[in-house]
């Protein structure tokens, strides 16, 4: 964890660079009596142009060995508390650490939610994306241990465990969305600013969980709009300009007017959500699937029952699992699944098919 602690210190360092202006241009001077002599002395021979390096040919993919299926399902994992006694909404530190190791060993790699929504899934061929989400901003998700004036990242907090995995494995990138609420996300008042800045610096995302964990089913339309906009305002007070663009529903509760979830304005603050996350249920469709609906995005409850159940399901049904082709600019599916692809979701990506044996 020494490297993690060092990172904390580096966040606060600000590099300074000095720039100098260009030297003033001198006045035009008269040519010497012998222009040819001046040319011979001052002119430099033209350097030959370096030949362009040929582009490396695209690596051939062994479709039968990899069996890519980018129309398959993706697990959006839902965590709440990390640490303490195991329960439905709490994962022990040891079990959370083991969850990440098990996922990695079974060929799963983390991606951020916004990359998944955009279909930008850049992981090795043959691996499967998964998305980490954390509701409520509880202490065990991101905790500092006090050591004099220097706070130290708790090695048993979720953020530290994710960073630990990223240090150990080159293809395990720090990723995850923290659905916090106010006024004290992560339960340490003195460190709110630092923690939010560090999350963004390390590559994590911050999502909307309403300002005060309001049950959106039980409040008025005006209060729904206020609860969502106040969260954005509070987050941007710590992170000016930060775009909060996804929402995890507290209690899984929907308001009567669901259109209020996607966008609205309260006082001078506007919010817009590209995805609405439900409470844990089942894996989500591929972002390229005709069934993909980001405004009704299901999640898998990451506890001792549901996560093992879905891992076993995908082991027994590998054809249902999203398998990457290793190329984020292409979408590869078995030929018989091409009809399941929403072509509008492809953007500039090329689709390719193959016939499985």
XYZ file of N, CA and C in Angstrom, residues 90-279:
570
model
N -24.546 -5.692 2.922
C -23.180 -5.444 3.400
C -22.271 -6.589 2.978
N -21.123 -6.234 2.438
C -20.109 -7.217 2.048
C -18.894 -7.015 2.938
N -18.394 -8.108 3.532
C -17.198 -7.964 4.348
C -16.022 -7.558 3.466
N -15.012 -6.982 4.095
C -13.814 -6.593 3.350
C -13.205 -7.796 2.643
N -13.116 -8.906 3.359
C -12.515 -10.108 2.786
C -13.316 -10.610 1.591
N -14.633 -10.583 1.702
C -15.463 -11.064 0.595
C -15.420 -10.124 -0.603
N -15.356 -8.815 -0.351
C -15.253 -7.885 -1.472
C -13.932 -8.084 -2.208
N -12.864 -8.231 -1.459
C -11.563 -8.485 -2.076
C -11.606 -9.780 -2.882
N -12.247 -10.801 -2.337
C -12.354 -12.074 -3.045
C -13.256 -11.963 -4.265
N -14.316 -11.145 -4.184
C -15.179 -10.932 -5.348
C -14.361 -10.458 -6.548
N -13.522 -9.460 -6.320
C -12.729 -8.896 -7.423
C -11.745 -9.920 -7.976
N -11.136 -10.687 -7.087
C -10.189 -11.718 -7.532
C -10.911 -12.814 -8.315
N -12.069 -13.245 -7.827
C -12.834 -14.271 -8.527
C -13.267 -13.786 -9.905
N -13.768 -12.561 -9.973
C -14.175 -12.003 -11.264
C -12.989 -11.966 -12.226
N -11.854 -11.525 -11.741
C -10.676 -11.446 -12.609
C -10.283 -12.834 -13.105
N -10.223 -13.792 -12.189
C -9.811 -15.144 -12.560
C -10.768 -15.786 -13.557
N -12.019 -15.396 -13.526
C -13.020 -15.942 -14.446
C -13.123 -15.131 -15.732
N -12.199 -14.181 -15.938
C -12.137 -13.467 -17.205
C -12.961 -12.207 -17.296
N -13.344 -11.632 -16.144
C -14.100 -10.381 -16.135
C -13.150 -9.203 -15.902
N -13.415 -8.096 -16.577
C -12.591 -6.902 -16.428
C -13.494 -5.679 -16.207
N -13.121 -4.795 -15.261
C -13.994 -3.650 -14.957
C -13.938 -2.565 -16.018
N -15.083 -1.980 -16.299
C -15.169 -0.790 -17.159
C -16.090 0.200 -16.455
N -15.917 1.461 -16.746
C -16.792 2.465 -16.156
C -18.159 2.453 -16.824
N -19.146 2.859 -16.054
C -20.523 2.839 -16.548
C -20.676 3.676 -17.809
N -20.076 4.859 -17.842
C -20.247 5.718 -19.014
C -19.590 5.136 -20.255
N -18.514 4.376 -20.086
C -17.914 3.696 -21.229
C -18.842 2.591 -21.735
N -19.451 1.885 -20.819
C -20.431 0.858 -21.197
C -21.612 1.484 -21.941
N -22.134 2.588 -21.411
C -23.269 3.246 -22.061
C -22.925 3.691 -23.481
N -21.683 4.142 -23.658
C -21.251 4.623 -24.970
C -20.804 3.496 -25.893
N -20.770 2.263 -25.374
C -20.285 1.142 -26.174
C -18.791 1.144 -26.363
N -18.084 1.928 -25.549
C -16.618 1.966 -25.648
C -16.052 0.986 -24.613
N -15.976 -0.272 -25.005
C -15.532 -1.330 -24.102
C -14.184 -1.825 -24.597
N -13.138 -1.313 -23.974
C -11.770 -1.566 -24.425
C -11.076 -2.509 -23.440
N -11.311 -3.791 -23.615
C -10.721 -4.824 -22.762
C -10.155 -5.916 -23.658
N -9.278 -6.780 -23.124
C -8.651 -7.800 -23.973
C -9.653 -8.756 -24.602
N -9.289 -9.273 -25.759
C -10.122 -10.253 -26.439
C -10.342 -11.466 -25.542
N -11.567 -11.933 -25.520
C -11.908 -13.108 -24.734
C -12.361 -12.810 -23.321
N -12.283 -11.541 -22.903
C -12.715 -11.175 -21.555
C -14.100 -10.528 -21.599
N -14.671 -10.369 -20.413
C -16.043 -9.869 -20.270
C -16.066 -8.622 -19.401
N -16.753 -7.561 -19.817
C -16.834 -6.366 -18.972
C -17.782 -6.579 -17.795
N -17.481 -5.907 -16.690
C -18.450 -5.770 -15.613
C -18.330 -4.370 -15.060
N -19.396 -3.883 -14.423
C -19.442 -2.514 -13.916
C -19.660 -2.554 -12.420
N -18.816 -1.831 -11.688
C -18.965 -1.700 -10.240
C -19.777 -0.448 -9.930
N -20.816 -0.587 -9.120
C -21.550 0.578 -8.615
C -21.682 0.459 -7.101
N -21.601 1.597 -6.431
C -21.655 1.659 -4.973
C -22.703 2.691 -4.566
N -23.722 2.248 -3.860
C -24.787 3.156 -3.428
C -24.517 3.699 -2.024
N -24.934 4.920 -1.784
C -25.035 5.559 -0.466
C -23.764 6.250 0.020
N -22.611 6.004 -0.597
C -21.389 6.665 -0.123
C -21.091 6.345 1.330
N -21.099 5.066 1.689
C -20.855 4.658 3.074
C -19.359 4.724 3.397
N -19.039 4.686 4.682
C -17.658 4.901 5.126
C -16.699 3.855 4.578
N -17.134 2.601 4.537
C -16.241 1.545 4.093
C -15.912 1.582 2.618
N -16.640 2.366 1.854
C -16.316 2.496 0.438
C -15.051 3.325 0.216
N -14.877 4.373 1.052
C -13.713 5.255 0.895
C -13.436 5.887 2.251
N -12.419 5.379 2.931
C -12.132 5.851 4.282
C -10.663 6.256 4.405
N -10.445 7.343 5.154
C -9.092 7.731 5.539
C -8.843 7.332 6.988
N -7.649 6.866 7.261
C -7.192 6.660 8.628
C -6.375 7.878 9.024
N -6.658 8.419 10.189
C -5.965 9.615 10.633
C -4.597 9.241 11.218
N -3.574 9.886 10.698
C -2.214 9.664 11.185
C -1.541 11.023 11.312
N -1.817 11.688 12.426
C -1.330 13.053 12.578
C -2.060 13.956 11.615
N -1.283 14.778 10.907
C -1.891 15.702 9.950
C -2.054 15.069 8.566
N -1.525 13.870 8.385
C -1.549 13.251 7.064
C -2.556 12.111 7.009
N -3.659 12.278 6.278
C -4.612 11.177 6.151
C -4.046 10.054 5.283
N -4.343 8.815 5.650
C -3.859 7.651 4.924
C -5.056 6.842 4.452
N -5.012 6.413 3.212
C -6.097 5.622 2.660
C -6.198 4.292 3.397
N -7.382 3.994 3.914
C -7.615 2.741 4.614
C -7.468 1.586 3.614
N -6.500 0.691 3.827
C -6.279 -0.392 2.853
C -7.440 -1.370 2.749
N -8.356 -1.332 3.715
C -9.511 -2.225 3.677
C -10.771 -1.551 3.152
N -10.664 -0.330 2.652
C -11.817 0.318 2.032
C -11.899 -0.104 0.569
N -13.089 0.000 0.002
C -13.319 -0.493 -1.360
C -12.396 0.168 -2.375
N -12.221 1.484 -2.272
C -11.364 2.195 -3.219
C -9.947 1.639 -3.175
N -9.422 1.414 -1.962
C -8.060 0.900 -1.824
C -7.938 -0.504 -2.411
N -8.942 -1.321 -2.227
C -8.898 -2.689 -2.735
C -8.920 -2.697 -4.261
N -9.715 -1.806 -4.855
C -9.736 -1.694 -6.319
C -8.374 -1.234 -6.837
N -7.804 -0.227 -6.195
C -6.489 0.259 -6.615
C -5.420 -0.813 -6.427
N -5.561 -1.607 -5.390
C -4.632 -2.709 -5.142
C -4.676 -3.717 -6.294
N -5.870 -4.031 -6.763
C -6.020 -4.932 -7.913
C -5.414 -4.316 -9.173
N -5.608 -3.013 -9.348
C -5.066 -2.334 -10.527
C -3.545 -2.335 -10.519
N -2.940 -2.269 -9.329
C -1.489 -2.339 -9.236
C -0.976 -3.735 -9.572
N -1.751 -4.721 -9.230
C -1.323 -6.107 -9.389
C -1.492 -6.605 -10.815
N -2.557 -6.129 -11.497
C -2.865 -6.628 -12.841
C -2.953 -5.463 -13.821
N -2.168 -5.536 -14.887
C -2.127 -4.446 -15.855
C -3.460 -4.233 -16.567
N -4.245 -5.282 -16.727
C -5.507 -5.163 -17.461
C -6.710 -5.045 -16.528
N -6.459 -4.636 -15.288
C -7.538 -4.338 -14.345
C -7.464 -2.844 -14.055
N -8.282 -2.067 -14.755
C -8.240 -0.615 -14.607
C -9.159 -0.150 -13.479
N -8.732 0.856 -12.709
C -9.637 1.401 -11.682
C -10.913 1.913 -12.336
N -12.047 1.419 -11.890
C -13.326 1.820 -12.470
C -14.422 1.574 -11.450
N -15.469 2.367 -11.533
C -16.600 2.218 -10.624
C -17.312 3.547 -10.475
N -18.616 3.485 -10.222
C -19.416 4.692 -10.026
C -19.936 4.719 -8.599
N -19.704 5.829 -7.918
C -20.122 5.990 -6.526
C -21.367 6.878 -6.484
N -22.484 6.268 -6.095
C -23.757 6.981 -6.015
C -23.923 7.506 -4.590
N -23.424 8.716 -4.412
C -23.370 9.329 -3.086
C -24.589 10.206 -2.850
N -24.845 10.509 -1.593
C -25.809 11.548 -1.252
C -25.199 12.442 -0.180
N -25.836 13.557 0.067
C -25.297 14.595 0.952
C -26.144 14.698 2.215
N -25.616 15.368 3.245
C -24.522 16.342 3.203
C -23.124 15.767 3.446
N -22.978 14.488 3.860
C -21.634 13.981 4.196
C -21.380 12.648 3.488
N -21.067 12.672 2.204
C -20.722 11.422 1.527
C -19.453 10.809 2.105
N -19.456 9.507 2.266
C -18.354 8.726 2.832
C -18.116 9.018 4.309
N -18.973 9.831 4.922
C -19.088 9.971 6.375
C -17.868 10.580 7.074
N -17.043 11.302 6.329
C -15.931 12.026 6.946
C -15.974 13.466 6.443
N -16.584 14.329 7.223
C -16.841 15.703 6.821
C -15.584 16.437 6.360
N -14.481 16.231 7.062
C -13.262 16.996 6.774
C -12.624 16.619 5.443
N -13.018 15.494 4.867
C -12.306 15.003 3.681
C -13.180 14.911 2.431
N -14.354 15.526 2.448
C -15.248 15.406 1.298
C -14.575 15.899 0.017
N -14.049 17.099 0.077
C -13.411 17.686 -1.117
C -12.286 16.806 -1.639
N -11.403 16.397 -0.744
C -10.257 15.588 -1.141
C -10.701 14.270 -1.761
N -11.673 13.622 -1.153
C -12.111 12.327 -1.660
C -12.735 12.438 -3.052
N -13.593 13.424 -3.251
C -14.225 13.559 -4.560
C -13.192 13.881 -5.632
N -12.243 14.727 -5.303
C -11.180 15.044 -6.259
C -10.353 13.809 -6.593
N -10.054 13.009 -5.577
C -9.242 11.823 -5.809
C -9.983 10.779 -6.640
N -11.257 10.617 -6.380
C -12.021 9.656 -7.173
C -11.928 9.988 -8.662
N -12.120 11.245 -8.999
C -12.056 11.659 -10.394
C -10.633 11.492 -10.929
N -9.642 11.861 -10.119
C -8.242 11.736 -10.531
C -7.885 10.291 -10.835
N -8.388 9.373 -10.054
C -8.065 7.957 -10.236
C -8.887 7.295 -11.326
N -9.886 7.967 -11.872
C -10.654 7.406 -12.975
C -12.017 6.874 -12.613
N -12.470 7.096 -11.382
C -13.803 6.668 -10.979
C -14.846 7.711 -11.396
N -16.115 7.356 -11.222
C -17.210 8.260 -11.559
C -18.073 8.535 -10.326
N -18.768 9.656 -10.354
C -19.686 10.039 -9.280
C -21.079 10.152 -9.890
N -22.041 9.476 -9.258
C -23.402 9.477 -9.771
C -24.386 10.067 -8.779
N -25.587 10.321 -9.268
C -26.653 10.948 -8.481
C -27.427 9.878 -7.706
N -27.615 10.120 -6.414
C -28.431 9.236 -5.568
C -29.421 10.086 -4.775
N -29.794 11.210 -5.395
C -30.578 12.301 -4.800
C -29.740 13.020 -3.745
N -30.195 14.191 -3.342
C -29.422 14.967 -2.366
C -29.426 14.319 -0.994
N -30.588 13.878 -0.519
C -30.674 13.357 0.843
C -31.260 11.963 0.924
N -31.061 11.151 -0.140
C -31.583 9.786 -0.195
C -33.114 9.766 -0.110
N -33.729 10.693 -0.816
C -35.185 10.783 -0.808
C -35.831 9.594 -1.532
N -36.956 9.151 -1.027
C -37.774 8.158 -1.717
C -38.622 8.910 -2.739
N -38.292 8.758 -4.014
C -38.911 9.569 -5.056
C -40.372 9.215 -5.288
N -40.810 8.085 -4.779
C -42.206 7.701 -4.926
C -43.101 8.475 -3.962
N -42.511 8.949 -2.876
C -43.318 9.524 -1.798
C -43.292 11.049 -1.748
N -42.680 11.690 -2.740
C -42.598 13.149 -2.706
C -43.219 13.742 -3.963
N -43.460 15.043 -3.935
C -44.130 15.717 -5.047
C -43.195 15.848 -6.246
N -43.745 16.096 -7.441
C -42.887 16.317 -8.619
C -41.868 17.427 -8.404
N -42.266 18.505 -7.755
C -41.334 19.604 -7.506
C -40.197 19.158 -6.586
N -40.523 18.324 -5.607
C -39.503 17.836 -4.683
C -38.564 16.834 -5.357
N -39.083 16.063 -6.311
C -38.224 15.153 -7.080
C -37.164 15.952 -7.833
N -37.629 16.979 -8.536
C -36.695 17.820 -9.293
C -35.672 18.469 -8.375
N -36.122 18.955 -7.240
C -35.194 19.588 -6.302
C -34.163 18.581 -5.772
N -34.610 17.372 -5.436
C -33.701 16.373 -4.870
C -32.588 16.014 -5.850
N -32.916 15.932 -7.147
C -31.918 15.571 -8.152
C -31.009 16.749 -8.486
N -31.592 17.929 -8.592
C -30.784 19.109 -8.930
C -29.871 19.518 -7.780
N -30.339 19.400 -6.548
C -29.499 19.768 -5.399
C -28.270 18.869 -5.306
N -28.429 17.599 -5.692
C -27.255 16.720 -5.716
C -26.216 17.240 -6.699
N -26.661 17.589 -7.907
C -25.740 18.116 -8.916
C -25.073 19.387 -8.412
N -25.857 20.274 -7.805
C -25.300 21.529 -7.290
C -24.238 21.252 -6.221
N -24.528 20.335 -5.302
C -23.579 20.028 -4.238
C -22.292 19.422 -4.800
N -22.438 18.496 -5.746
C -21.251 17.868 -6.337
C -20.395 18.899 -7.060
N -21.035 19.775 -7.804
C -20.278 20.791 -8.546
C -19.699 21.870 -7.641
N -20.201 21.980 -6.412
C -19.574 22.919 -5.474
C -18.195 22.410 -5.054
N -18.015 21.099 -5.087
C -16.699 20.507 -4.806
C -15.888 20.294 -6.080
N -16.588 19.974 -7.170
C -15.935 19.676 -8.447
C -16.558 20.556 -9.527
N -16.138 21.804 -9.639
C -16.754 22.714 -10.615
C -16.740 22.129 -12.026
N -17.911 22.153 -12.653
C -18.016 21.682 -14.030
C -18.174 20.179 -14.182
N -18.105 19.428 -13.065
C -18.218 17.978 -13.196
C -19.619 17.604 -13.680
N -19.686 16.672 -14.630
C -20.975 16.274 -15.209
C -21.497 15.017 -14.508
N -22.537 15.186 -13.723
C -23.224 14.049 -13.110
C -24.324 13.628 -14.077
N -24.206 12.444 -14.672
C -25.151 12.108 -15.750
C -25.798 10.735 -15.614
N -25.673 10.102 -14.434
C -26.396 8.845 -14.201
C -27.005 8.883 -12.805
N -28.102 8.141 -12.643
C -28.860 8.145 -11.395
C -29.130 6.718 -10.947
N -28.845 6.426 -9.674
C -29.268 5.171 -9.051
C -30.426 5.497 -8.115
N -31.540 4.852 -8.307
C -32.756 5.163 -7.555
C -32.655 4.701 -6.104
N -32.770 5.602 -5.129
C -32.852 5.161 -3.731
C -34.063 4.248 -3.535
N -33.846 3.130 -2.878
C -34.909 2.146 -2.616
C -35.478 1.541 -3.904
N -34.916 1.871 -5.046
C -35.472 1.415 -6.315
C -36.805 2.047 -6.644
N -37.130 3.164 -5.985
C -38.461 3.770 -6.088
C -38.541 4.755 -7.251
N -39.570 4.588 -8.074
C -39.802 5.472 -9.210
C -40.874 6.494 -8.870
N -40.717 7.728 -9.324
C -41.787 8.718 -9.135
C -42.930 8.435 -10.103
N -44.060 9.024 -9.834
C -45.212 8.826 -10.719
C -44.904 9.312 -12.126
N -44.217 10.434 -12.232
C -43.822 10.971 -13.536
C -42.346 10.634 -13.755
N -42.098 9.563 -14.495
C -40.720 9.104 -14.682
C -39.894 10.041 -15.552
N -40.532 10.896 -16.315
C -39.780 11.832 -17.149
C -38.960 12.804 -16.307
N -39.351 12.982 -15.038
C -38.599 13.870 -14.148
C -37.203 13.331 -13.866
N -36.994 12.034 -14.081
C -35.700 11.428 -13.777
C -34.643 11.789 -14.808
N -35.036 12.009 -16.028
C -34.052 12.202 -17.089
C -33.519 13.632 -17.163
N -34.367 14.612 -16.905
C -33.862 15.990 -16.933
C -34.834 16.927 -16.222
N -34.261 18.026 -15.760
C -35.072 19.014 -15.067
C -34.214 20.159 -14.571
N -34.881 21.209 -14.078
C -34.183 22.388 -13.570
C -34.836 22.836 -12.275
N -34.005 23.126 -11.296
C -34.466 23.687 -10.026
C -33.605 24.907 -9.725
N -34.280 26.036 -9.496
C -33.575 27.314 -9.358
C -32.645 27.483 -10.563
N -31.344 27.598 -10.352
C -30.461 27.806 -11.495
C -29.647 26.564 -11.838
N -30.046 25.398 -11.346
C -29.294 24.163 -11.565
C -30.102 23.192 -12.424
N -29.468 22.703 -13.480
C -30.091 21.761 -14.403
C -29.404 20.402 -14.284
N -30.182 19.338 -14.388
C -29.608 17.989 -14.402
C -30.095 17.252 -15.644
N -29.298 16.284 -16.076
C -29.669 15.427 -17.206
C -29.023 14.066 -16.986
N -29.831 13.031 -16.962
C -29.329 11.684 -16.713
C -29.436 10.825 -17.968
N -28.312 10.198 -18.330
C -28.281 9.307 -19.487
C -28.643 7.875 -19.119
N -28.645 7.566 -17.825
C -28.988 6.213 -17.386
C -29.672 6.273 -16.030
N -30.658 5.400 -15.848
C -31.356 5.248 -14.578
C -31.146 3.809 -14.118
N -30.497 3.640 -12.971
C -30.159 2.317 -12.478
C -31.175 1.838 -11.453
N -31.640 0.609 -11.660
C -32.615 0.006 -10.779
C -31.906 -0.717 -9.629
N -32.675 -1.221 -8.692
C -32.131 -2.046 -7.618
C -31.874 -3.436 -8.182
